[in-house]
């Protein structure tokens, strides 16, 4: 068998195996590897699979599956389809099965924006590793995550899936997610190179999707290559450097060229310049949509443009399966383009070890997540919470006889706390806030019906303190869910006003998939905690945080603007010719009717203690461009009475550059866990590479000259020092 089929020989180098298989493939089989269908059915599609006419399947209920539930993955169907591919097809090439495993599988963790708020690469890696293990048992070999779209537009529902607005944060967390999904790659021999028990990751959506006009999903994107390179491409580069196996093209156009036809960015930048040898997959019908976007006359034309641009797999449009072979025969598409696409798919299957282990072992999938998985889910949920304001009302003290009212539309929720893109989560797995409160407080818990009605006011008057659980349902976030108003959903603010008017302590917990305009809530509540959509352990994580068993340690991964009228409002701002002075919003560039600075800056978040920052200490003031570095340290004192975590952030600014550079760009962060009174030191290493950027000619460079280092608790500022980069 293996002598006839040298591609199965593990003693040969992987690339030799790939080429040996490619050499055997007919044009139809080659095209087959580029064709992907949704929900492949072993019976209905037996002939197609048996002929080698398909290479992969996506298990999803529809075009915007993130907001829908489906029946889950049927392992028996996966194995049955695989049996046809491996045993009945001429070359026996196994199929890939992809699914959107975005923030957990059966064990659902916080939405990615919430995970990002933990600013913790190790945590993100562990959640992805567990998701991969659970998904693998279900027969999934490929997930469409991490989502790395730089997100500074809260009207866009998809920010919930993102890792925030800062390239360095999204890049590092994205790379950690890739390592979690894919495991530690093994270099040995030509066997599987992705870790065992893992799935292939997919960095998406390449690129610029976060810039959709007006925050409307799928809208056209206006951006130049310089901004793409200096901002939006950076997390993708980090994921590719971490070995991310696949990349997904974005639905949008970039400055007039739809990404599924964007040869410059897909082929020239991603594949040629970065040396990416993995698979570029289309988004759902993205190839077909070139017709809707008005750049392709028909599906045939769309197929020709997409394969030339570098899209290797056509997700569901059918354009490649219908037209590629004929386009090659007509001399309109070079055979080598199609062979290169198939080569990448085969390489991925070999890297995954699918030729050796095509079938899902017959271990029954866990009907419920295991206790240790739930503990990780609780840790992740609690780590994602961000405390926005607190006048000392939190943490709550559980004095016997103190009656705590739990109210608001999320008090009894289960499934809604899983968030968007939790296809395999189950509402019944969720520990709701009401159940966790009841467990904690017993008779002292007063739990409202969640309707937020007149009865609520009655209960507020009768109890000592109110915890109001408000915010947006996940059906208002995720794909195709954009809004024009980023305030709380209809009616909630009115009820909060009425509760606050009664004059008793009020804690507001906000579940959300996006930054909200919380201006008035921040003023009327005693404490406000952002809880995102926290996953299966929502209730216990919340109770443990509100009662102080855990301290909130999250920091905002996106700016919270003052209103929609203030957008864009983020930490990515660059200097203008007439700068706004942050202190008074004077000068030009201001609004006449409002302050420009964000309501809550990127990186901000409180905890149950306070921290004092000492002066910056620098190991040198000059940094040679060639191999130099400077150590920057700051002492941070826990000046309060409880233990807590501070996320010390370092921002850089290149003062004079070839193009406008951010006023303050996140370069690194250090987490310090400090006991009351303890002093910790955050030490950063500044390197010339952190100041590198693409210039007017799209060349990566570092400027000799002045740079400013700022170290502080968020993007609104901190202690600064000037250094000089010397040539
Ligand atoms: C469309 C979404 O844009 C993408 O993120 C997702 O991975 C695919 N559908 C597959 O479900």
JSON list of C-alpha atoms in Angstrom, two decimals, residues 451-459 461:
[
{"chain": "A", "resi": 451, "resn": "UNK", "atom": "CA", "xyz": [-39.30, 41.65, 34.04]},
{"chain": "A", "resi": 452, "resn": "UNK", "atom": "CA", "xyz": [-37.97, 44.92, 35.42]},
{"chain": "A", "resi": 453, "resn": "UNK", "atom": "CA", "xyz": [-41.48, 46.17, 36.16]},
{"chain": "A", "resi": 454, "resn": "UNK", "atom": "CA", "xyz": [-43.35, 48.09, 38.85]},
{"chain": "A", "resi": 455, "resn": "UNK", "atom": "CA", "xyz": [-42.93, 45.12, 41.11]},
{"chain": "A", "resi": 456, "resn": "UNK", "atom": "CA", "xyz": [-39.21, 45.71, 40.90]},
{"chain": "A", "resi": 457, "resn": "UNK", "atom": "CA", "xyz": [-39.62, 49.13, 42.55]},
{"chain": "A", "resi": 458, "resn": "UNK", "atom": "CA", "xyz": [-41.60, 47.53, 45.34]},
{"chain": "A", "resi": 459, "resn": "UNK", "atom": "CA", "xyz": [-38.80, 45.01, 45.93]},
{"chain": "A", "resi": 461, "resn": "UNK", "atom": "CA", "xyz": [-37.93, 49.56, 48.60]}
]
